[in-house]
Amino acid sequence: MTVVPLVFFSLFASTAGLGDLKKIGILGGRVIVYYLITTAVAITIGVSLANAIKPGYGISLKATGDISKILGKVNQTSPSVVKTLINMVPSNPIKALAEGNMLQIIFFAILLGIAILSVRGEKREVIITGAQGLSDAMIAMVNMIMKLAPYGVFALGAGVVARYGIKVIGNLLVYALVVVIGLAIHLTLLLFVSLYGLGRKKPGEFLKKAWGVMVFAFSTSSSNATLPLTMETAEEKLGVPGYVSSFVLPLGATINMDGTALYQGVAAVFIAQAYHIPLTLSAQLKIILTATLASIGTAGVPGVGIVMLTMVLTSVGIPIEGIALILGVDRILDMLRTVVNVSGDLIASVVMARFEK
Ligand code: ASP
């Protein structure tokens, strides 16, 4: 119910909110490429770890539908990457919305966000403000639904354990551990290396200065709520010029979610393993592509990452009911992935500041 309007309005509003694309210029192009690359690497780490450690092996979830049809769908909906890219362009955007075709919705929302910037005057402002309002309303709706989450987690968790036995909990722990290991690898190997190599800042020094931001991100589970502190830390402690941080960080809080993307990669492979669905290479590439886009569309508030996971699963053909399995451990993983999301933004601002010089 919430995914399609949430993605559409929030992506449209944040693209339109970038303002004049010409003014964004080189810094904008650079940071968007940087964000996309780090996100894609994050999911690749997640997918590879889940493939190697196989946290879902040993569980036998039964799909409600015909399993051979599902298997067919996973293969059939995993055409070549080129075909996937071509299929991103909807022939009818309303149909894409109605069918929940996420890649097409994302493509259309971004294109519309760019197009609205060439409309002048009040007409443009009304539409952008309206879309921001609707995006906020969708987030409020997710929050309302999340109030029911503890009961849902209880019932679904009890159902899963009753049906598949207590050993499921062992698998869940391994799954959570894979996410945690993946996040640690991404933070230390990719982000810290880029901080040092590209931003010329020592990770130890960064950790000392950014520690408060990380703790805040962990306890709020929200990139958006952390944003004011992230900006202050970038400017006052890490020496990032105001014009860089005020562009790179709000954009990052909206579109750059390395932690979320990595987690979605692990979760998709885990659920597929639990259903005994073998993932071909092209299905895995599709997970990487969709999760990159899904993380762009994920709002920086608690719990949206798992809502967006439905989109990744649907696009590959993995049954979304599998989410019941992982819902119970999601909150703590949300806290951890938000730390990586926010650290990724902060490190990007340091790297970009250096390039500006
Ligand atoms: N809570 C995350 C964030 O705000 C998003 C998510 O993965 O749910 O960065």
mmCIF file of C-alpha atoms and ligand atoms in Angstrom:
data_model
loop_
_atom_site.group_PDB
_atom_site.id
_atom_site.type_symbol
_atom_site.label_atom_id
_atom_site.label_comp_id
_atom_site.label_asym_id
_atom_site.label_seq_id
_atom_site.Cartn_x
_atom_site.Cartn_y
_atom_site.Cartn_z
ATOM 1 C CA MET A 1 0.000 0.000 0.000
ATOM 2 C CA THR A 2 2.720 2.472 0.889
ATOM 3 C CA VAL A 3 5.602 1.519 -1.371
ATOM 4 C CA VAL A 4 4.460 2.897 -4.719
ATOM 5 C CA PRO A 5 3.280 6.340 -3.546
ATOM 6 C CA LEU A 6 6.198 6.661 -1.125
ATOM 7 C CA VAL A 7 8.799 6.007 -3.808
ATOM 8 C CA PHE A 8 7.064 8.119 -6.394
ATOM 9 C CA PHE A 9 6.499 11.241 -4.315
ATOM 10 C CA SER A 10 9.739 11.151 -2.377
ATOM 11 C CA LEU A 11 11.913 10.601 -5.438
ATOM 12 C CA PHE A 12 10.057 13.169 -7.479
ATOM 13 C CA ALA A 13 10.219 15.718 -4.659
ATOM 14 C CA SER A 14 13.890 15.122 -3.919
ATOM 15 C CA THR A 15 14.917 15.290 -7.581
ATOM 16 C CA ALA A 16 12.903 18.482 -8.090
ATOM 17 C CA GLY A 17 14.286 19.796 -4.785
ATOM 18 C CA LEU A 18 17.839 19.674 -6.182
ATOM 19 C CA GLY A 19 17.077 22.975 -7.910
ATOM 20 C CA ASP A 20 18.677 24.208 -11.070
ATOM 21 C CA LEU A 21 20.648 21.297 -12.485
ATOM 22 C CA LYS A 22 23.127 23.616 -14.188
ATOM 23 C CA LYS A 23 23.989 25.221 -10.860
ATOM 24 C CA ILE A 24 24.626 21.852 -9.274
ATOM 25 C CA GLY A 25 27.241 21.382 -11.940
ATOM 26 C CA ILE A 26 30.394 19.380 -11.481
ATOM 27 C CA LEU A 27 30.038 18.860 -7.724
ATOM 28 C CA GLY A 28 26.552 17.383 -8.268
ATOM 29 C CA GLY A 29 27.658 15.044 -11.036
ATOM 30 C CA ARG A 30 30.668 13.927 -9.063
ATOM 31 C CA VAL A 31 28.836 13.210 -5.837
ATOM 32 C CA ILE A 32 25.992 11.352 -7.554
ATOM 33 C CA VAL A 33 28.489 9.070 -9.336
ATOM 34 C CA TYR A 34 30.349 8.563 -6.028
ATOM 35 C CA TYR A 35 27.104 7.704 -4.223
ATOM 36 C CA LEU A 36 26.026 5.230 -6.897
ATOM 37 C CA ILE A 37 29.388 3.475 -6.959
ATOM 38 C CA THR A 38 29.654 3.115 -3.162
ATOM 39 C CA THR A 39 26.069 1.846 -2.999
ATOM 40 C CA ALA A 40 26.595 -0.740 -5.731
ATOM 41 C CA VAL A 41 29.774 -1.952 -4.002
ATOM 42 C CA ALA A 42 27.867 -2.207 -0.709
ATOM 43 C CA ILE A 43 25.201 -4.494 -2.196
ATOM 44 C CA THR A 44 27.818 -6.567 -3.944
ATOM 45 C CA ILE A 45 29.501 -7.121 -0.573
ATOM 46 C CA GLY A 46 26.117 -8.086 0.942
ATOM 47 C CA VAL A 47 25.159 -10.458 -1.874
ATOM 48 C CA SER A 48 28.620 -12.081 -1.936
ATOM 49 C CA LEU A 49 28.707 -12.629 1.827
ATOM 50 C CA ALA A 50 25.210 -14.115 1.846
ATOM 51 C CA ASN A 51 26.229 -16.427 -1.004
ATOM 52 C CA ALA A 52 29.364 -17.496 0.806
ATOM 53 C CA ILE A 53 27.952 -17.961 4.313
ATOM 54 C CA LYS A 54 24.486 -19.169 3.235
ATOM 55 C CA PRO A 55 22.484 -18.074 6.289
ATOM 56 C CA GLY A 56 19.210 -19.322 4.760
ATOM 57 C CA TYR A 57 20.324 -22.924 4.239
ATOM 58 C CA GLY A 58 18.498 -25.382 6.418
ATOM 59 C CA ILE A 59 15.199 -23.489 6.405
ATOM 60 C CA SER A 60 12.497 -24.746 4.074
ATOM 61 C CA LEU A 61 9.943 -21.996 3.672
ATOM 62 C CA LYS A 62 6.944 -23.081 1.670
ATOM 63 C CA ALA A 63 5.796 -20.592 -0.906
ATOM 64 C CA THR A 64 2.035 -20.067 -1.028
ATOM 65 C CA GLY A 65 2.013 -20.193 -4.826
ATOM 66 C CA ASP A 66 3.183 -22.870 -7.197
ATOM 67 C CA ILE A 67 6.941 -23.156 -6.646
ATOM 68 C CA SER A 68 7.675 -24.097 -10.246
ATOM 69 C CA LYS A 69 5.906 -20.933 -11.360
ATOM 70 C CA ILE A 70 7.976 -18.908 -8.896
ATOM 71 C CA LEU A 71 11.182 -20.498 -10.135
ATOM 72 C CA GLY A 72 10.118 -19.776 -13.687
ATOM 73 C CA LYS A 73 9.441 -16.181 -12.715
ATOM 74 C CA VAL A 74 12.818 -15.722 -11.077
ATOM 75 C CA ASN A 75 14.460 -16.835 -14.299
ATOM 76 C CA GLN A 76 12.025 -15.155 -16.586
ATOM 77 C CA THR A 77 12.123 -11.828 -14.768
ATOM 78 C CA SER A 78 15.882 -11.877 -14.857
ATOM 79 C CA PRO A 79 16.629 -10.897 -18.427
ATOM 80 C CA SER A 80 19.979 -9.510 -19.465
ATOM 81 C CA VAL A 81 21.120 -6.322 -17.785
ATOM 82 C CA VAL A 82 20.723 -4.470 -21.091
ATOM 83 C CA LYS A 83 17.138 -5.643 -21.350
ATOM 84 C CA THR A 84 16.495 -4.631 -17.734
ATOM 85 C CA LEU A 85 17.808 -1.159 -18.524
ATOM 86 C CA ILE A 86 15.604 -0.882 -21.599
ATOM 87 C CA ASN A 87 12.611 -2.142 -19.626
ATOM 88 C CA MET A 88 13.105 0.683 -17.142
ATOM 89 C CA VAL A 89 11.430 3.061 -19.563
ATOM 90 C CA PRO A 90 7.671 2.692 -19.116
ATOM 91 C CA SER A 91 5.467 2.827 -22.196
ATOM 92 C CA ASN A 92 2.680 3.906 -19.850
ATOM 93 C CA PRO A 93 3.652 5.380 -16.467
ATOM 94 C CA ILE A 94 0.169 4.925 -15.009
ATOM 95 C CA LYS A 95 0.355 1.232 -15.827
ATOM 96 C CA ALA A 96 3.776 1.103 -14.155
ATOM 97 C CA LEU A 97 2.280 2.666 -11.018
ATOM 98 C CA ALA A 98 -0.706 0.321 -11.054
ATOM 99 C CA GLU A 99 1.470 -2.750 -11.483
ATOM 100 C CA GLY A 100 4.078 -1.558 -9.002
ATOM 101 C CA ASN A 101 6.863 -1.852 -11.557
ATOM 102 C CA MET A 102 9.494 -0.187 -9.412
ATOM 103 C CA LEU A 103 12.270 0.334 -11.920
ATOM 104 C CA GLN A 104 9.852 2.085 -14.249
ATOM 105 C CA ILE A 105 8.358 4.146 -11.411
ATOM 106 C CA ILE A 106 11.801 5.280 -10.310
ATOM 107 C CA PHE A 107 12.809 6.174 -13.841
ATOM 108 C CA PHE A 108 9.636 8.162 -14.404
ATOM 109 C CA ALA A 109 9.748 9.939 -11.018
ATOM 110 C CA ILE A 110 13.337 11.110 -11.591
ATOM 111 C CA LEU A 111 12.622 12.206 -15.151
ATOM 112 C CA LEU A 112 9.514 14.096 -14.040
ATOM 113 C CA GLY A 113 11.539 15.714 -11.222
ATOM 114 C CA ILE A 114 14.075 16.936 -13.789
ATOM 115 C CA ALA A 115 11.361 18.036 -16.207
ATOM 116 C CA ILE A 116 9.450 20.086 -13.628
ATOM 117 C CA LEU A 117 12.566 22.209 -13.133
ATOM 118 C CA SER A 118 12.110 23.668 -16.595
ATOM 119 C CA VAL A 119 8.562 24.824 -15.780
ATOM 120 C CA ARG A 120 8.747 28.404 -14.537
ATOM 121 C CA GLY A 121 7.061 30.261 -11.705
ATOM 122 C CA GLU A 122 4.266 29.371 -9.365
ATOM 123 C CA LYS A 123 3.130 26.287 -11.269
ATOM 124 C CA ARG A 124 6.401 24.579 -10.474
ATOM 125 C CA GLU A 125 6.455 25.588 -6.814
ATOM 126 C CA VAL A 126 2.902 24.353 -6.223
ATOM 127 C CA ILE A 127 3.682 20.945 -7.667
ATOM 128 C CA ILE A 128 6.985 20.522 -5.823
ATOM 129 C CA THR A 129 5.546 21.652 -2.476
ATOM 130 C CA GLY A 130 2.541 19.373 -3.016
ATOM 131 C CA ALA A 131 4.777 16.395 -3.769
ATOM 132 C CA GLN A 132 6.891 17.118 -0.675
ATOM 133 C CA GLY A 133 3.689 17.234 1.385
ATOM 134 C CA LEU A 134 2.486 13.923 -0.034
ATOM 135 C CA SER A 135 5.886 12.376 0.537
ATOM 136 C CA ASP A 136 5.757 13.516 4.191
ATOM 137 C CA ALA A 137 2.226 12.106 4.449
ATOM 138 C CA MET A 138 3.401 8.725 3.151
ATOM 139 C CA ILE A 139 6.190 8.683 5.728
ATOM 140 C CA ALA A 140 3.611 9.535 8.396
ATOM 141 C CA MET A 141 1.514 6.622 7.135
ATOM 142 C CA VAL A 142 4.498 4.245 7.397
ATOM 143 C CA ASN A 143 4.991 5.491 10.969
ATOM 144 C CA MET A 144 1.336 4.776 11.758
ATOM 145 C CA ILE A 145 1.650 1.267 10.379
ATOM 146 C CA MET A 146 4.914 0.785 12.261
ATOM 147 C CA LYS A 147 2.997 1.287 15.518
ATOM 148 C CA LEU A 148 1.468 -2.102 14.796
ATOM 149 C CA ALA A 149 4.851 -3.631 14.025
ATOM 150 C CA PRO A 150 5.534 -5.057 17.513
ATOM 151 C CA TYR A 151 2.291 -7.083 17.390
ATOM 152 C CA GLY A 152 2.983 -8.121 13.802
ATOM 153 C CA VAL A 153 6.525 -9.160 14.690
ATOM 154 C CA PHE A 154 5.228 -11.165 17.629
ATOM 155 C CA ALA A 155 2.571 -12.986 15.600
ATOM 156 C CA LEU A 156 4.706 -13.541 12.516
ATOM 157 C CA GLY A 157 7.706 -14.593 14.579
ATOM 158 C CA ALA A 158 5.635 -17.074 16.580
ATOM 159 C CA GLY A 159 4.123 -18.411 13.352
ATOM 160 C CA VAL A 160 7.515 -18.880 11.712
ATOM 161 C CA VAL A 161 9.001 -20.685 14.720
ATOM 162 C CA ALA A 162 5.886 -22.870 15.152
ATOM 163 C CA ARG A 163 5.962 -23.897 11.530
ATOM 164 C CA TYR A 164 9.665 -24.313 10.930
ATOM 165 C CA GLY A 165 11.010 -25.117 14.360
ATOM 166 C CA ILE A 166 13.218 -23.366 16.838
ATOM 167 C CA LYS A 167 16.307 -23.842 14.685
ATOM 168 C CA VAL A 168 15.075 -20.967 12.516
ATOM 169 C CA ILE A 169 16.362 -18.676 15.250
ATOM 170 C CA GLY A 170 19.883 -19.956 14.611
ATOM 171 C CA ASN A 171 19.551 -19.061 10.941
ATOM 172 C CA LEU A 172 18.244 -15.628 11.876
ATOM 173 C CA LEU A 173 21.236 -15.005 14.096
ATOM 174 C CA VAL A 174 23.591 -16.007 11.292
ATOM 175 C CA TYR A 175 21.664 -13.735 8.933
ATOM 176 C CA ALA A 176 21.983 -10.801 11.342
ATOM 177 C CA LEU A 177 25.660 -11.562 11.763
ATOM 178 C CA VAL A 178 26.211 -11.572 7.994
ATOM 179 C CA VAL A 179 24.623 -8.099 7.812
ATOM 180 C CA VAL A 180 26.818 -6.865 10.668
ATOM 181 C CA ILE A 181 30.006 -8.316 9.120
ATOM 182 C CA GLY A 182 29.063 -6.818 5.750
ATOM 183 C CA LEU A 183 28.494 -3.391 7.290
ATOM 184 C CA ALA A 184 31.841 -3.578 9.097
ATOM 185 C CA ILE A 185 33.649 -4.588 5.890
ATOM 186 C CA HIS A 186 32.012 -1.813 3.927
ATOM 187 C CA LEU A 187 32.807 0.810 6.533
ATOM 188 C CA THR A 188 36.413 -0.178 7.033
ATOM 189 C CA LEU A 189 37.430 -1.418 3.609
ATOM 190 C CA LEU A 190 35.531 0.842 1.267
ATOM 191 C CA LEU A 191 34.546 3.974 3.164
ATOM 192 C CA PHE A 192 37.665 4.382 5.275
ATOM 193 C CA VAL A 193 39.903 3.615 2.323
ATOM 194 C CA SER A 194 38.149 6.247 0.239
ATOM 195 C CA LEU A 195 38.337 8.659 3.195
ATOM 196 C CA TYR A 196 42.076 8.141 3.404
ATOM 197 C CA GLY A 197 42.871 7.681 -0.274
ATOM 198 C CA LEU A 198 40.582 10.328 -1.732
ATOM 199 C CA GLY A 199 39.809 12.577 1.229
ATOM 200 C CA ARG A 200 43.297 12.467 2.809
ATOM 201 C CA LYS A 201 41.907 12.083 6.305
ATOM 202 C CA LYS A 202 42.920 9.451 8.814
ATOM 203 C CA PRO A 203 40.110 7.061 9.822
ATOM 204 C CA GLY A 204 41.130 7.327 13.501
ATOM 205 C CA GLU A 205 40.770 11.096 13.451
ATOM 206 C CA PHE A 206 37.489 10.814 11.575
ATOM 207 C CA LEU A 207 36.121 8.326 14.101
ATOM 208 C CA LYS A 208 36.998 10.631 16.978
ATOM 209 C CA LYS A 209 35.227 13.568 15.386
ATOM 210 C CA ALA A 210 32.272 11.728 13.892
ATOM 211 C CA TRP A 211 31.599 9.432 16.840
ATOM 212 C CA GLY A 212 28.747 11.594 18.131
ATOM 213 C CA VAL A 213 27.054 11.482 14.728
ATOM 214 C CA MET A 214 27.361 7.708 14.601
ATOM 215 C CA VAL A 215 25.859 7.267 18.047
ATOM 216 C CA PHE A 216 23.022 9.632 17.166
ATOM 217 C CA ALA A 217 22.332 7.752 13.910
ATOM 218 C CA PHE A 218 22.348 4.459 15.814
ATOM 219 C CA SER A 219 19.901 5.612 18.445
ATOM 220 C CA THR A 220 17.474 7.419 16.114
ATOM 221 C CA SER A 221 17.682 4.952 13.187
ATOM 222 C CA SER A 222 17.161 7.926 10.956
ATOM 223 C CA SER A 223 19.495 9.641 8.488
ATOM 224 C CA ASN A 224 17.066 12.562 8.304
ATOM 225 C CA ALA A 225 16.892 13.090 12.055
ATOM 226 C CA THR A 226 20.692 12.973 12.214
ATOM 227 C CA LEU A 227 21.140 15.450 9.344
ATOM 228 C CA PRO A 228 21.526 18.661 11.408
ATOM 229 C CA LEU A 229 24.237 17.027 13.520
ATOM 230 C CA THR A 230 25.896 15.539 10.427
ATOM 231 C CA MET A 231 26.063 18.977 8.830
ATOM 232 C CA GLU A 232 27.395 20.645 11.943
ATOM 233 C CA THR A 233 30.079 17.986 12.386
ATOM 234 C CA ALA A 234 31.136 18.204 8.732
ATOM 235 C CA GLU A 235 31.522 21.965 8.890
ATOM 236 C CA GLU A 236 32.853 22.552 12.378
ATOM 237 C CA LYS A 237 34.913 19.468 13.056
ATOM 238 C CA LEU A 238 35.904 18.076 9.680
ATOM 239 C CA GLY A 239 36.459 21.400 7.919
ATOM 240 C CA VAL A 240 34.064 20.805 5.029
ATOM 241 C CA PRO A 241 33.060 24.130 3.406
ATOM 242 C CA GLY A 242 29.395 25.075 3.946
ATOM 243 C CA TYR A 243 28.475 25.085 0.257
ATOM 244 C CA VAL A 244 29.732 21.489 -0.090
ATOM 245 C CA SER A 245 28.113 20.105 3.057
ATOM 246 C CA SER A 246 24.805 21.850 2.457
ATOM 247 C CA PHE A 247 24.504 20.127 -0.911
ATOM 248 C CA VAL A 248 26.222 16.774 -0.386
ATOM 249 C CA LEU A 249 24.718 15.881 3.009
ATOM 250 C CA PRO A 250 20.976 16.505 2.487
ATOM 251 C CA LEU A 251 21.288 14.749 -0.878
ATOM 252 C CA GLY A 252 23.111 11.874 0.807
ATOM 253 C CA ALA A 253 20.506 11.564 3.566
ATOM 254 C CA THR A 254 17.915 11.153 0.815
ATOM 255 C CA ILE A 255 19.594 9.038 -1.833
ATOM 256 C CA ASN A 256 22.762 7.525 -0.400
ATOM 257 C CA MET A 257 22.070 4.471 1.755
ATOM 258 C CA ASP A 258 25.037 2.112 1.622
ATOM 259 C CA GLY A 259 24.028 0.288 4.793
ATOM 260 C CA THR A 260 20.444 -0.174 3.660
ATOM 261 C CA ALA A 261 21.538 -1.382 0.236
ATOM 262 C CA LEU A 262 23.961 -3.910 1.719
ATOM 263 C CA TYR A 263 21.286 -5.201 4.073
ATOM 264 C CA GLN A 264 18.804 -5.536 1.208
ATOM 265 C CA GLY A 265 21.330 -7.615 -0.730
ATOM 266 C CA VAL A 266 21.834 -9.978 2.213
ATOM 267 C CA ALA A 267 18.097 -10.175 2.969
ATOM 268 C CA ALA A 268 17.107 -10.943 -0.638
ATOM 269 C CA VAL A 269 19.629 -13.776 -0.921
ATOM 270 C CA PHE A 270 18.723 -15.089 2.553
ATOM 271 C CA ILE A 271 15.010 -15.242 1.744
ATOM 272 C CA ALA A 272 15.707 -16.874 -1.626
ATOM 273 C CA GLN A 273 17.829 -19.502 0.147
ATOM 274 C CA ALA A 274 15.070 -20.129 2.668
ATOM 275 C CA TYR A 275 12.644 -20.783 -0.190
ATOM 276 C CA HIS A 276 15.208 -22.947 -2.012
ATOM 277 C CA ILE A 277 15.171 -20.593 -4.951
ATOM 278 C CA PRO A 278 18.485 -20.754 -6.796
ATOM 279 C CA LEU A 279 19.535 -17.306 -7.979
ATOM 280 C CA THR A 280 21.185 -17.141 -11.368
ATOM 281 C CA LEU A 281 23.932 -14.621 -11.983
ATOM 282 C CA SER A 282 21.542 -12.358 -13.837
ATOM 283 C CA ALA A 283 19.015 -12.584 -10.968
ATOM 284 C CA GLN A 284 21.794 -11.478 -8.625
ATOM 285 C CA LEU A 285 22.759 -8.637 -10.925
ATOM 286 C CA LYS A 286 19.142 -7.631 -10.911
ATOM 287 C CA ILE A 287 19.169 -7.577 -7.116
ATOM 288 C CA ILE A 288 22.206 -5.280 -7.263
ATOM 289 C CA LEU A 289 20.546 -2.960 -9.752
ATOM 290 C CA THR A 290 17.176 -2.874 -8.007
ATOM 291 C CA ALA A 291 18.639 -2.476 -4.531
ATOM 292 C CA THR A 292 20.798 0.429 -5.735
ATOM 293 C CA LEU A 293 17.654 2.118 -6.996
ATOM 294 C CA ALA A 294 15.607 1.035 -3.978
ATOM 295 C CA SER A 295 18.120 2.591 -1.636
ATOM 296 C CA ILE A 296 17.853 5.839 -3.604
ATOM 297 C CA GLY A 297 14.100 5.736 -3.062
ATOM 298 C CA THR A 298 14.418 4.841 0.626
ATOM 299 C CA ALA A 299 13.499 7.770 2.855
ATOM 300 C CA GLY A 300 15.955 8.360 5.696
ATOM 301 C CA VAL A 301 13.567 7.416 8.468
ATOM 302 C CA PRO A 302 13.302 4.287 10.619
ATOM 303 C CA GLY A 303 12.053 1.099 9.035
ATOM 304 C CA VAL A 304 11.699 2.204 5.427
ATOM 305 C CA GLY A 305 14.523 -0.066 4.291
ATOM 306 C CA ILE A 306 12.404 -3.144 4.918
ATOM 307 C CA VAL A 307 9.406 -1.590 3.155
ATOM 308 C CA MET A 308 11.631 -1.028 0.138
ATOM 309 C CA LEU A 309 12.927 -4.571 0.341
ATOM 310 C CA THR A 310 9.507 -5.688 -0.929
ATOM 311 C CA MET A 311 10.330 -3.925 -4.158
ATOM 312 C CA VAL A 312 13.659 -5.700 -4.544
ATOM 313 C CA LEU A 313 12.024 -9.075 -3.893
ATOM 314 C CA THR A 314 9.122 -8.423 -6.245
ATOM 315 C CA SER A 315 11.388 -7.351 -9.056
ATOM 316 C CA VAL A 316 13.334 -10.600 -8.859
ATOM 317 C CA GLY A 317 10.266 -12.762 -8.229
ATOM 318 C CA ILE A 318 11.086 -13.857 -4.660
ATOM 319 C CA PRO A 319 7.880 -14.189 -2.543
ATOM 320 C CA ILE A 320 7.577 -11.124 -0.313
ATOM 321 C CA GLU A 321 5.957 -13.133 2.500
ATOM 322 C CA GLY A 322 9.528 -14.209 3.287
ATOM 323 C CA ILE A 323 9.939 -10.837 4.976
ATOM 324 C CA ALA A 324 8.001 -12.285 7.945
ATOM 325 C CA LEU A 325 11.124 -14.257 8.674
ATOM 326 C CA ILE A 326 13.405 -11.275 9.160
ATOM 327 C CA LEU A 327 11.020 -8.697 10.589
ATOM 328 C CA GLY A 328 11.817 -9.635 14.160
ATOM 329 C CA VAL A 329 15.487 -8.679 13.947
ATOM 330 C CA ASP A 330 14.976 -5.682 11.740
ATOM 331 C CA ARG A 331 15.025 -2.867 14.263
ATOM 332 C CA ILE A 332 18.524 -3.529 15.504
ATOM 333 C CA LEU A 333 19.821 -3.968 11.957
ATOM 334 C CA ASP A 334 18.078 -0.723 11.038
ATOM 335 C CA MET A 335 20.053 1.060 13.754
ATOM 336 C CA LEU A 336 23.321 -0.369 12.496
ATOM 337 C CA ARG A 337 22.674 0.226 8.813
ATOM 338 C CA THR A 338 21.739 3.843 9.557
ATOM 339 C CA VAL A 339 25.202 4.345 11.106
ATOM 340 C CA VAL A 340 26.773 3.196 7.821
ATOM 341 C CA ASN A 341 24.320 5.290 5.777
ATOM 342 C CA VAL A 342 25.228 8.447 7.672
ATOM 343 C CA SER A 343 28.972 7.683 7.781
ATOM 344 C CA GLY A 344 28.883 7.206 4.007
ATOM 345 C CA ASP A 345 27.355 10.673 3.582
ATOM 346 C CA LEU A 346 29.828 12.299 5.938
ATOM 347 C CA ILE A 347 32.831 10.669 4.264
ATOM 348 C CA ALA A 348 31.472 11.731 0.867
ATOM 349 C CA SER A 349 31.404 15.338 2.065
ATOM 350 C CA VAL A 350 35.075 15.116 3.125
ATOM 351 C CA VAL A 351 36.057 13.542 -0.202
ATOM 352 C CA MET A 352 34.089 16.106 -2.206
ATOM 353 C CA ALA A 353 35.563 18.984 -0.212
ATOM 354 C CA ARG A 354 39.038 17.807 -1.118
ATOM 355 C CA PHE A 355 38.147 17.563 -4.822
ATOM 356 C CA GLU A 356 36.775 21.093 -4.714
ATOM 357 C CA LYS A 357 40.193 22.348 -3.746
HETATM 358 N N1 ASP B 1 16.667 3.926 8.800
HETATM 359 C C1 ASP B 1 17.454 4.100 7.609
HETATM 360 C C2 ASP B 1 17.959 5.511 7.513
HETATM 361 O O1 ASP B 1 17.328 6.422 7.965
HETATM 362 C C3 ASP B 1 16.688 3.729 6.389
HETATM 363 C C4 ASP B 1 16.350 2.259 6.454
HETATM 364 O O2 ASP B 1 17.176 1.444 6.029
HETATM 365 O O3 ASP B 1 15.272 1.911 6.938
HETATM 366 O O4 ASP B 1 19.024 5.763 7.009
#
